[in-house]
Coordinates of C-alpha atoms in Angstrom, one line a residue:
X1 CA 47.2 -26.6 -16.2
X2 CA 50.5 -29.1 -15.2
X3 CA 50.6 -29.3 -19.1
X4 CA 50.5 -25.5 -19.7
X5 CA 53.5 -25.1 -16.9
X6 CA 55.5 -27.6 -18.4
X7 CA 55.2 -25.9 -21.7
X8 CA 56.0 -22.6 -20.4
X9 CA 52.8 -21.1 -21.5
X10 CA 52.0 -20.2 -17.6
X11 CA 55.2 -19.1 -16.0
X12 CA 54.0 -17.3 -12.7
X13 CA 51.1 -17.1 -10.4
X14 CA 50.6 -13.6 -11.7
X15 CA 49.6 -15.2 -15.0
X16 CA 47.3 -17.4 -13.6
X17 CA 45.5 -14.6 -11.5
X18 CA 45.4 -12.6 -14.6
X19 CA 43.7 -15.4 -16.2
X20 CA 41.0 -15.6 -13.5
X21 CA 40.5 -12.2 -12.7
X22 CA 39.8 -11.9 -16.7
X23 CA 37.2 -15.0 -16.7
X24 CA 35.6 -13.8 -13.2
X25 CA 35.1 -10.1 -14.9
X26 CA 33.3 -11.6 -17.9
X27 CA 31.4 -13.8 -15.8
X28 CA 30.0 -11.0 -13.9
X29 CA 29.4 -8.8 -17.2
X30 CA 27.6 -11.3 -18.6
X31 CA 25.3 -12.4 -16.1
X32 CA 24.7 -8.5 -15.4
X33 CA 23.6 -7.8 -18.8
X34 CA 20.9 -10.6 -18.6
X35 CA 19.4 -8.3 -15.9
X36 CA 18.1 -6.0 -18.4
X37 CA 16.2 -8.9 -20.4
X38 CA 12.7 -8.7 -19.9
X39 CA 9.5 -11.0 -20.5
X40 CA 6.4 -10.9 -22.7
X41 CA 6.6 -10.2 -26.4
X42 CA 9.9 -9.9 -28.1
X43 CA 10.9 -7.2 -31.2
X44 CA 10.0 -10.2 -33.4
X45 CA 6.7 -11.3 -32.3
X46 CA 3.8 -11.7 -34.8
X47 CA 1.5 -11.9 -31.5
X48 CA -1.5 -9.3 -32.2
X49 CA -3.0 -10.0 -28.9
X50 CA -2.2 -6.6 -27.1
X51 CA -3.1 -4.8 -24.0
X52 CA -6.1 -2.9 -22.6
X53 CA -6.6 0.2 -21.9
X54 CA -5.8 1.6 -18.4
X55 CA -8.8 2.7 -16.9
X56 CA -7.9 3.1 -13.1
X57 CA -8.4 6.4 -11.7
X58 CA -5.4 8.8 -11.5
X59 CA -4.5 10.1 -8.2
X60 CA -3.4 13.7 -7.2
X61 CA -0.2 13.4 -5.9
X62 CA -0.4 17.1 -4.8
X63 CA -3.1 16.5 -2.7
X64 CA -2.3 13.2 -1.1
X65 CA 1.3 13.7 0.0
X66 CA 1.4 13.4 3.3
X67 CA 4.5 14.7 5.6
X68 CA 6.5 12.4 7.4
X69 CA 9.4 13.6 8.7
X70 CA 12.6 16.2 8.0
X71 CA 16.0 17.1 8.5
X72 CA 17.8 20.6 7.9
X73 CA 18.4 19.4 4.3
X74 CA 15.7 17.4 3.5
X75 CA 11.6 16.7 4.0
X76 CA 10.2 13.3 3.6
X77 CA 6.7 13.1 2.2
X78 CA 4.7 10.0 0.9
X79 CA 1.4 8.9 -0.8
X80 CA -0.5 6.1 -0.9
X81 CA -2.2 4.2 -3.8
X82 CA -5.8 2.8 -3.8
X83 CA -4.0 -0.5 -3.0
X84 CA -2.2 0.2 -0.4
X85 CA 1.5 1.0 -1.6
X86 CA 3.3 4.0 -0.1
X87 CA 5.8 5.7 -2.3
X88 CA 8.2 8.2 -0.8
X89 CA 8.6 11.6 -2.2
X90 CA 11.7 13.2 -0.8
X91 CA 12.9 16.8 -1.1
X92 CA 16.9 17.4 -0.7
X93 CA 18.8 20.9 -0.3
X94 CA 22.3 21.9 0.0
X95 CA 25.5 20.4 -2.0
X96 CA 25.5 17.3 -3.6
X97 CA 26.8 15.6 -0.2
X98 CA 24.4 17.2 1.8
X99 CA 21.6 16.0 -0.5
X100 CA 22.9 12.5 -0.4
X101 CA 22.9 12.6 3.4
X102 CA 19.2 13.9 3.6
X103 CA 18.1 11.1 1.6
X104 CA 20.1 8.7 3.7
X105 CA 18.8 10.0 6.8
X106 CA 15.1 10.5 5.8
X107 CA 15.1 6.9 4.0
X108 CA 17.6 5.2 5.9
X109 CA 16.0 1.8 6.3
X110 CA 14.6 1.7 2.6
X111 CA 18.3 2.8 1.6
X112 CA 19.7 0.0 3.4
X113 CA 17.1 -2.7 2.5
X114 CA 17.4 -1.7 -1.2
X115 CA 21.2 -1.1 -1.3
X116 CA 21.9 -4.8 0.4
X117 CA 19.1 -6.4 -1.2
X118 CA 20.0 -5.2 -4.9
X119 CA 23.7 -6.2 -4.1
X120 CA 22.7 -9.7 -2.8
X121 CA 20.4 -10.3 -5.7
X122 CA 22.8 -9.6 -8.1
X123 CA 25.6 -11.7 -6.6
X124 CA 23.0 -14.7 -6.4
X125 CA 22.2 -14.0 -10.4
X126 CA 25.8 -14.8 -10.9
X127 CA 26.2 -17.5 -8.4
X128 CA 22.9 -19.2 -10.0
X129 CA 24.6 -19.1 -13.6
X130 CA 27.7 -20.6 -12.6
X131 CA 27.0 -23.4 -9.8
X132 CA 25.9 -25.9 -12.3
X133 CA 29.3 -26.1 -13.5
X134 CA 31.2 -25.7 -10.4
X135 CA 31.4 -26.6 -7.1
X136 CA 29.1 -24.4 -4.7
X137 CA 32.0 -22.8 -2.6
X138 CA 33.9 -22.0 -6.0
X139 CA 30.8 -20.5 -7.5
X140 CA 30.1 -18.2 -4.5
X141 CA 33.8 -16.9 -4.9
X142 CA 33.3 -16.3 -8.5
X143 CA 29.9 -14.7 -7.8
X144 CA 31.3 -12.2 -5.3
X145 CA 34.5 -11.6 -7.1
X146 CA 33.2 -11.5 -10.8
X147 CA 30.5 -9.0 -9.7
X148 CA 32.9 -6.4 -7.9
X149 CA 35.1 -6.9 -10.5
X150 CA 32.7 -6.0 -13.4
X151 CA 31.4 -3.0 -11.4
X152 CA 34.9 -1.8 -10.4
X153 CA 36.2 -2.1 -14.0
X154 CA 33.1 0.1 -14.9
X155 CA 33.9 2.7 -12.4
X156 CA 37.7 2.9 -13.1
X157 CA 37.1 3.7 -17.3
X158 CA 34.3 6.2 -16.5
X159 CA 35.2 7.9 -13.0
X160 CA 37.6 10.6 -15.3
X161 CA 34.1 11.4 -17.0
X162 CA 31.9 11.6 -14.2
X163 CA 31.2 14.8 -12.4
X164 CA 32.8 14.7 -9.4
X165 CA 29.4 15.8 -7.3
X166 CA 27.5 12.4 -8.5
X167 CA 30.1 10.6 -6.2
X168 CA 29.8 13.4 -3.6
X169 CA 26.4 12.3 -3.6
X170 CA 26.7 8.5 -3.4
X171 CA 29.2 9.5 -0.2
X172 CA 26.5 11.3 1.3
X173 CA 24.0 8.5 1.1
X174 CA 26.4 5.9 2.0
X175 CA 27.6 8.1 5.1
X176 CA 24.1 8.9 6.4
X177 CA 22.1 5.8 5.5
X178 CA 25.0 3.4 7.6
X179 CA 25.7 1.2 4.3
X180 CA 28.8 0.0 2.5
X181 CA 30.0 3.1 0.0
X182 CA 31.5 0.2 -2.4
X183 CA 28.0 -1.2 -2.7
X184 CA 26.4 2.1 -3.5
X185 CA 29.2 2.9 -5.9
X186 CA 29.3 -0.3 -7.6
X187 CA 25.1 -0.7 -8.1
X188 CA 25.8 2.6 -9.6
X189 CA 27.8 1.1 -12.5
X190 CA 24.9 -1.3 -13.1
X191 CA 23.3 0.9 -16.2
X192 CA 26.6 1.0 -17.9
X193 CA 26.6 -2.8 -18.4
X194 CA 22.9 -3.9 -18.7
X195 CA 20.8 -2.8 -21.2
X196 CA 17.0 -1.9 -20.6
X197 CA 14.1 -2.5 -23.2
X198 CA 12.3 0.7 -23.1
X199 CA 9.9 2.6 -24.9
X200 CA 9.6 6.8 -25.3
X201 CA 7.6 9.2 -27.9
X202 CA 7.3 13.0 -27.8
X203 CA 4.2 14.7 -29.4
X204 CA 3.5 18.2 -30.0
X205 CA 1.5 20.5 -32.5
X206 CA -1.4 19.1 -34.2
X207 CA -0.5 15.7 -32.7
X208 CA -1.8 16.8 -29.1
X209 CA -5.3 17.5 -28.2
X210 CA -4.2 21.4 -27.0
X211 CA -2.1 22.3 -29.8
X212 CA 0.1 25.4 -28.8
X213 CA -0.4 24.6 -25.0
X214 CA 1.2 20.9 -24.9
X215 CA 4.2 18.7 -25.5
X216 CA 3.4 15.1 -24.2
X217 CA 6.5 13.2 -23.6
X218 CA 6.3 9.2 -22.6
X219 CA 9.1 7.2 -20.9
X220 CA 8.9 3.7 -19.9
X221 CA 11.6 1.6 -18.1
X222 CA 11.4 -2.2 -18.9
X223 CA 13.6 -4.0 -17.2
X224 CA 14.1 -7.0 -14.5
X225 CA 11.1 -7.5 -12.4
X226 CA 12.4 -10.2 -10.1
X227 CA 14.9 -7.9 -8.1
X228 CA 14.3 -5.7 -5.3
X229 CA 13.9 -2.6 -7.7
X230 CA 10.0 -3.3 -7.7
X231 CA 9.9 -3.1 -3.8
X232 CA 11.3 0.3 -3.7
X233 CA 10.1 3.0 -5.8
X234 CA 10.7 6.3 -5.0
X235 CA 10.9 10.1 -6.3
X236 CA 13.7 12.5 -5.4
X237 CA 13.4 16.5 -5.7
X238 CA 16.6 18.0 -5.7
X239 CA 16.7 21.6 -4.8
X240 CA 20.7 22.5 -5.6
X241 CA 22.9 25.1 -3.4
X242 CA 23.3 28.4 -4.2
X243 CA 22.6 31.0 -7.3
X244 CA 23.8 30.9 -10.7
X245 CA 25.9 28.0 -11.9
X246 CA 25.1 25.4 -9.6
X247 CA 22.0 24.2 -11.1
X248 CA 18.2 24.4 -10.7
X249 CA 15.8 22.0 -9.3
X250 CA 14.9 18.6 -11.1
X251 CA 12.6 15.6 -10.0
X252 CA 14.3 12.2 -10.5
X253 CA 12.2 9.1 -10.6
X254 CA 14.1 6.0 -9.3
X255 CA 15.0 3.9 -5.6
X256 CA 16.1 4.9 -2.3
X257 CA 19.7 5.4 -2.3
X258 CA 19.8 6.2 -6.2
X259 CA 21.6 9.3 -7.6
X260 CA 21.5 8.3 -11.6
X261 CA 19.1 9.9 -13.7
X262 CA 16.9 7.5 -15.5
X263 CA 13.8 9.4 -15.5
X264 CA 12.8 12.9 -14.7
X265 CA 12.1 16.4 -15.4
X266 CA 13.7 19.8 -14.4
X267 CA 12.4 23.4 -13.6
X268 CA 14.0 24.5 -16.7
X269 CA 10.9 22.3 -18.6
X270 CA 13.3 19.7 -19.8
X271 CA 12.4 16.1 -19.8
X272 CA 14.3 13.0 -20.5
X273 CA 13.9 9.3 -22.0
X274 CA 16.0 6.6 -22.6
X275 CA 16.2 3.3 -24.3
X276 CA 19.4 0.7 -24.0
X277 CA 19.8 -0.6 -27.8
X278 CA 20.2 -4.7 -28.0
X279 CA 19.3 -4.7 -31.6
X280 CA 21.2 -2.3 -33.3
X281 CA 21.8 -1.7 -37.3
X282 CA 24.7 -1.2 -39.3
X283 CA 24.2 2.7 -38.6
X284 CA 25.6 2.3 -35.2
X285 CA 29.1 1.4 -36.8
X286 CA 31.2 -1.4 -35.1
X287 CA 29.6 -3.9 -33.1
X288 CA 30.2 -3.4 -29.3
X289 CA 32.1 -6.1 -27.1
X290 CA 31.5 -7.3 -23.9
X291 CA 34.2 -5.0 -22.7
X292 CA 32.8 -1.4 -21.8
X293 CA 34.3 1.4 -23.2
X294 CA 35.8 4.5 -21.3
X295 CA 33.5 7.4 -20.9
X296 CA 30.6 9.5 -19.6
X297 CA 28.0 7.2 -17.9
X298 CA 24.8 8.1 -19.1
X299 CA 23.1 8.2 -15.9
X300 CA 25.4 11.0 -15.1
X301 CA 25.0 12.8 -18.3
X302 CA 21.2 12.8 -17.9
X303 CA 21.5 13.9 -14.4
X304 CA 23.4 16.8 -15.9
X305 CA 21.0 17.4 -18.6
X306 CA 18.2 17.7 -15.6
X307 CA 20.6 19.9 -13.3
X308 CA 22.3 22.3 -15.5
X309 CA 20.6 22.4 -19.1
X310 CA 17.9 25.2 -19.9
X311 CA 16.9 24.2 -23.3
X312 CA 16.9 21.3 -25.8
X313 CA 19.7 22.7 -28.1
X314 CA 21.9 22.7 -24.5
X315 CA 21.0 19.4 -23.6
X316 CA 21.8 18.0 -27.4
X317 CA 25.3 20.0 -27.6
X318 CA 26.0 18.1 -24.1
X319 CA 25.1 14.8 -25.5
X320 CA 27.2 15.5 -28.7
X321 CA 30.7 16.2 -27.1
X322 CA 30.2 13.3 -24.4
X323 CA 32.8 10.6 -24.4
X324 CA 30.1 8.2 -25.5
X325 CA 30.3 4.7 -24.2
X326 CA 27.5 2.3 -25.5
X327 CA 24.5 2.5 -28.0
X328 CA 21.3 3.9 -26.9
X329 CA 18.3 6.1 -27.8
X330 CA 18.2 9.4 -25.7
X331 CA 15.2 11.5 -25.9
X332 CA 14.5 15.2 -24.5
X333 CA 11.4 17.0 -24.6
X334 CA 11.4 21.0 -24.3
X335 CA 8.4 22.7 -22.9
X336 CA 9.4 26.3 -23.8
X337 CA 10.2 25.1 -27.4
X338 CA 7.3 22.9 -27.2
X339 CA 9.6 20.2 -29.2
X340 CA 11.1 16.4 -28.5
X341 CA 13.8 15.0 -30.1
X342 CA 15.6 11.7 -29.8
X343 CA 19.1 10.7 -30.3
X344 CA 20.8 7.9 -31.6
X345 CA 23.8 7.8 -29.4
X346 CA 26.9 5.5 -29.6
X347 CA 30.8 5.3 -29.6
X348 CA 30.6 5.7 -33.2
X349 CA 27.4 7.8 -33.9
X350 CA 25.5 10.5 -33.1
X351 CA 22.2 11.8 -35.1
X352 CA 19.5 13.8 -33.7
X353 CA 15.9 12.4 -34.9
X354 CA 13.2 14.5 -35.9
X355 CA 10.6 15.2 -38.2
X356 CA 13.1 16.1 -40.9
X357 CA 15.5 12.9 -39.9
X358 CA 12.8 10.4 -39.0
X359 CA 15.0 6.8 -38.4
X360 CA 15.3 4.4 -38.8
X361 CA 13.5 4.1 -42.0
X362 CA 11.5 1.1 -42.2
X363 CA 7.9 0.0 -43.2
X364 CA 7.5 -0.9 -39.3
X365 CA 8.7 2.3 -38.5
X366 CA 6.2 4.7 -40.3
X367 CA 6.5 8.5 -39.8
X368 CA 3.5 10.4 -37.5
X369 CA 3.6 14.3 -37.8
X370 CA 4.8 16.2 -35.1
X371 CA 5.9 13.1 -33.3
X372 CA 8.9 11.1 -32.8
X373 CA 8.8 7.9 -31.1
X374 CA 10.5 4.4 -30.5
X375 CA 9.4 1.2 -29.0
X376 CA 11.3 -1.1 -26.7
X377 CA 14.5 -0.7 -29.2
X378 CA 16.2 0.6 -32.3
X379 CA 15.5 -2.6 -34.6
X380 CA 12.3 -3.6 -33.2
X381 CA 9.5 -4.3 -35.9
X382 CA 6.6 -5.4 -33.5
X383 CA 6.6 -2.6 -30.7
X384 CA 7.3 0.2 -33.1
X385 CA 4.7 -0.8 -35.3
X386 CA 2.2 -1.0 -32.4
X387 CA 3.4 2.1 -31.1
X388 CA 3.0 3.9 -34.3
X389 CA -0.5 2.6 -34.9
X390 CA -1.2 3.8 -31.7
X391 CA -0.1 7.3 -31.7
X392 CA -1.8 7.3 -35.4
X393 CA -5.2 6.3 -33.9
X394 CA -4.8 8.9 -31.5
X395 CA -3.8 11.7 -33.6
X396 CA -4.9 15.0 -32.6
X397 CA -6.0 14.0 -29.0
X398 CA -2.9 13.0 -27.4
X399 CA -2.7 14.4 -23.8
X400 CA -1.3 13.2 -20.9
X401 CA -4.4 11.2 -19.8
X402 CA -5.2 9.9 -23.2
X403 CA -1.5 8.3 -23.1
X404 CA -2.1 6.5 -19.9
X405 CA -5.7 5.5 -21.0
X406 CA -5.3 4.7 -24.9
X407 CA -1.8 4.0 -25.5
X408 CA 0.3 2.6 -22.9
X409 CA -1.6 -0.3 -21.5
X410 CA -2.2 -1.4 -25.1
X411 CA 1.5 -1.2 -26.3
X412 CA 2.5 -2.9 -22.8
X413 CA 5.6 -1.3 -22.2
X414 CA 6.5 -0.1 -18.9
X415 CA 7.0 -3.0 -16.6
X416 CA 9.4 -1.3 -14.1
X417 CA 8.3 2.4 -13.8
X418 CA 6.6 4.7 -16.3
X419 CA 6.6 8.7 -16.4
X420 CA 4.3 10.7 -18.8
X421 CA 5.5 14.6 -18.9
X422 CA 3.9 17.8 -20.3
X423 CA 5.9 20.5 -19.3
X424 CA 3.9 23.0 -20.8
X425 CA 0.9 22.0 -19.0
X426 CA 3.2 21.6 -15.7
X427 CA 2.3 17.9 -15.2
X428 CA 4.2 14.8 -14.6
X429 CA 2.2 11.2 -14.5
X430 CA 4.0 8.2 -12.6
X431 CA 3.4 4.4 -12.1
X432 CA 5.4 2.2 -10.7
X433 CA 5.5 -1.8 -10.9
X434 CA 3.5 -3.9 -7.9
X435 CA 5.8 -4.8 -5.1
X436 CA 6.3 -8.7 -4.6
X437 CA 4.3 -8.8 -1.6
X438 CA 1.3 -7.1 -2.8
X439 CA -1.6 -8.4 -5.1
X440 CA -2.8 -7.0 -8.3
X441 CA -1.7 -6.3 -11.7
X442 CA 2.3 -6.4 -11.7
X443 CA 3.4 -4.2 -14.4
X444 CA 3.7 -0.3 -14.0
X445 CA 1.6 -0.1 -17.4
X446 CA -1.3 -1.9 -15.9
X447 CA -1.2 0.0 -12.3
X448 CA -2.4 3.4 -11.0
X449 CA -0.9 6.3 -12.0
X450 CA -0.3 9.5 -9.8
X451 CA 0.0 13.1 -11.2
X452 CA 2.0 15.8 -9.7
X453 CA 2.8 19.5 -10.5
X454 CA 6.6 20.0 -11.1
X455 CA 6.5 23.3 -10.4
X456 CA 4.6 23.1 -7.0
X457 CA 7.3 20.6 -5.7
X458 CA 10.3 22.7 -6.9
X459 CA 8.8 25.5 -4.6
X460 CA 8.8 23.6 -1.8
X461 CA 11.0 25.3 0.8
X462 CA 14.0 24.1 2.7
X463 CA 13.2 23.7 6.4
X464 CA 14.7 26.2 8.8
X465 CA 16.4 25.2 12.2
X466 CA 13.7 27.0 13.6
X467 CA 11.1 24.8 12.3

């Protein structure tokens, strides 16, 4: 202001610019954070009107997936749900750049539509939040600059803790799909700023229907349902290049042009789950501020668990030594050990959660034998109480199918996508939200599931130049 200039409070354009940049950055962070908010019942809800069992037929993806196209570094299949929704299943081979390039070539239109649509959607969210308090032209400038500033800041403070091949893959996607690399890079920073309200559990031993031959794990992604993420589901199967030291095959559930790991299972029999913590308790330590912390992005951490780790102890060690940036609950199931553990994960805390250390300790989070579970958040009485009751009601009968039929639908967690894993029995079941241009149930938990055999997918051979 003129008064500030007269008083010497602001003495140069650079100080004005610094103030503007900080404000713009914080606006971008604030609006991005709201993307993680989902509708429906809250953690403090007393609503007892829970969902209904999912009785839709479960499809066999191994039988339904049909060949579409290939390059020397990738093969594209797709399968169709009973309501006509088609979902791509892409296999990628070679180096990280070649894998990204294969995905970019085979899903070029979808990658371009998703990346550009997601960027525009985020910009519009920022704009809509600002325009009531600003002239439209100014709101537009702040929206674009604020979003870019927030995501560039997240990149700058995490890039030194991120695997180089992560960004090599993003370069391959951008180059071969013909999309702006900065958009691809920036969109991959969103999970570091937003919070998704998700759920997980893992059951084994006497809790499952086939003790000694089963470990059932559930991962739901509850996130923004208005953006393009629901219109572009996909599964990518990675076949890393070379022998020892360069990783093993893994399956990644996500979106076209997406390299980060949110949901997936590896050829080593490890499966991942994740929950963003919006409601921590004092055990997490100091309250997190708006400004993000330097360290390892969790989508790269979980990607490396899938790509490199061969056991639950190895995955826990990787998490323990990571430079942790935000409060999360992470989960890893191990088919060989037939065990599941979750982790209270944050800048000031690392606690492995299992039957001997089942936390949080609360009346609404009762222990269930041979099971670890978390409903929608850390301090979330309504969903944890309901999930615990459903697990107890199905105790001794839990399988992948029972989880889909009798647990997920009633819990009503998993708006965006869901994976149910049983690495011991070589099965993964997936479901996705309804695209905006399709009629029918909206949320993944009330839609049709498809079962795949991970080992069959991991054996799909790379195309040869003669084929």
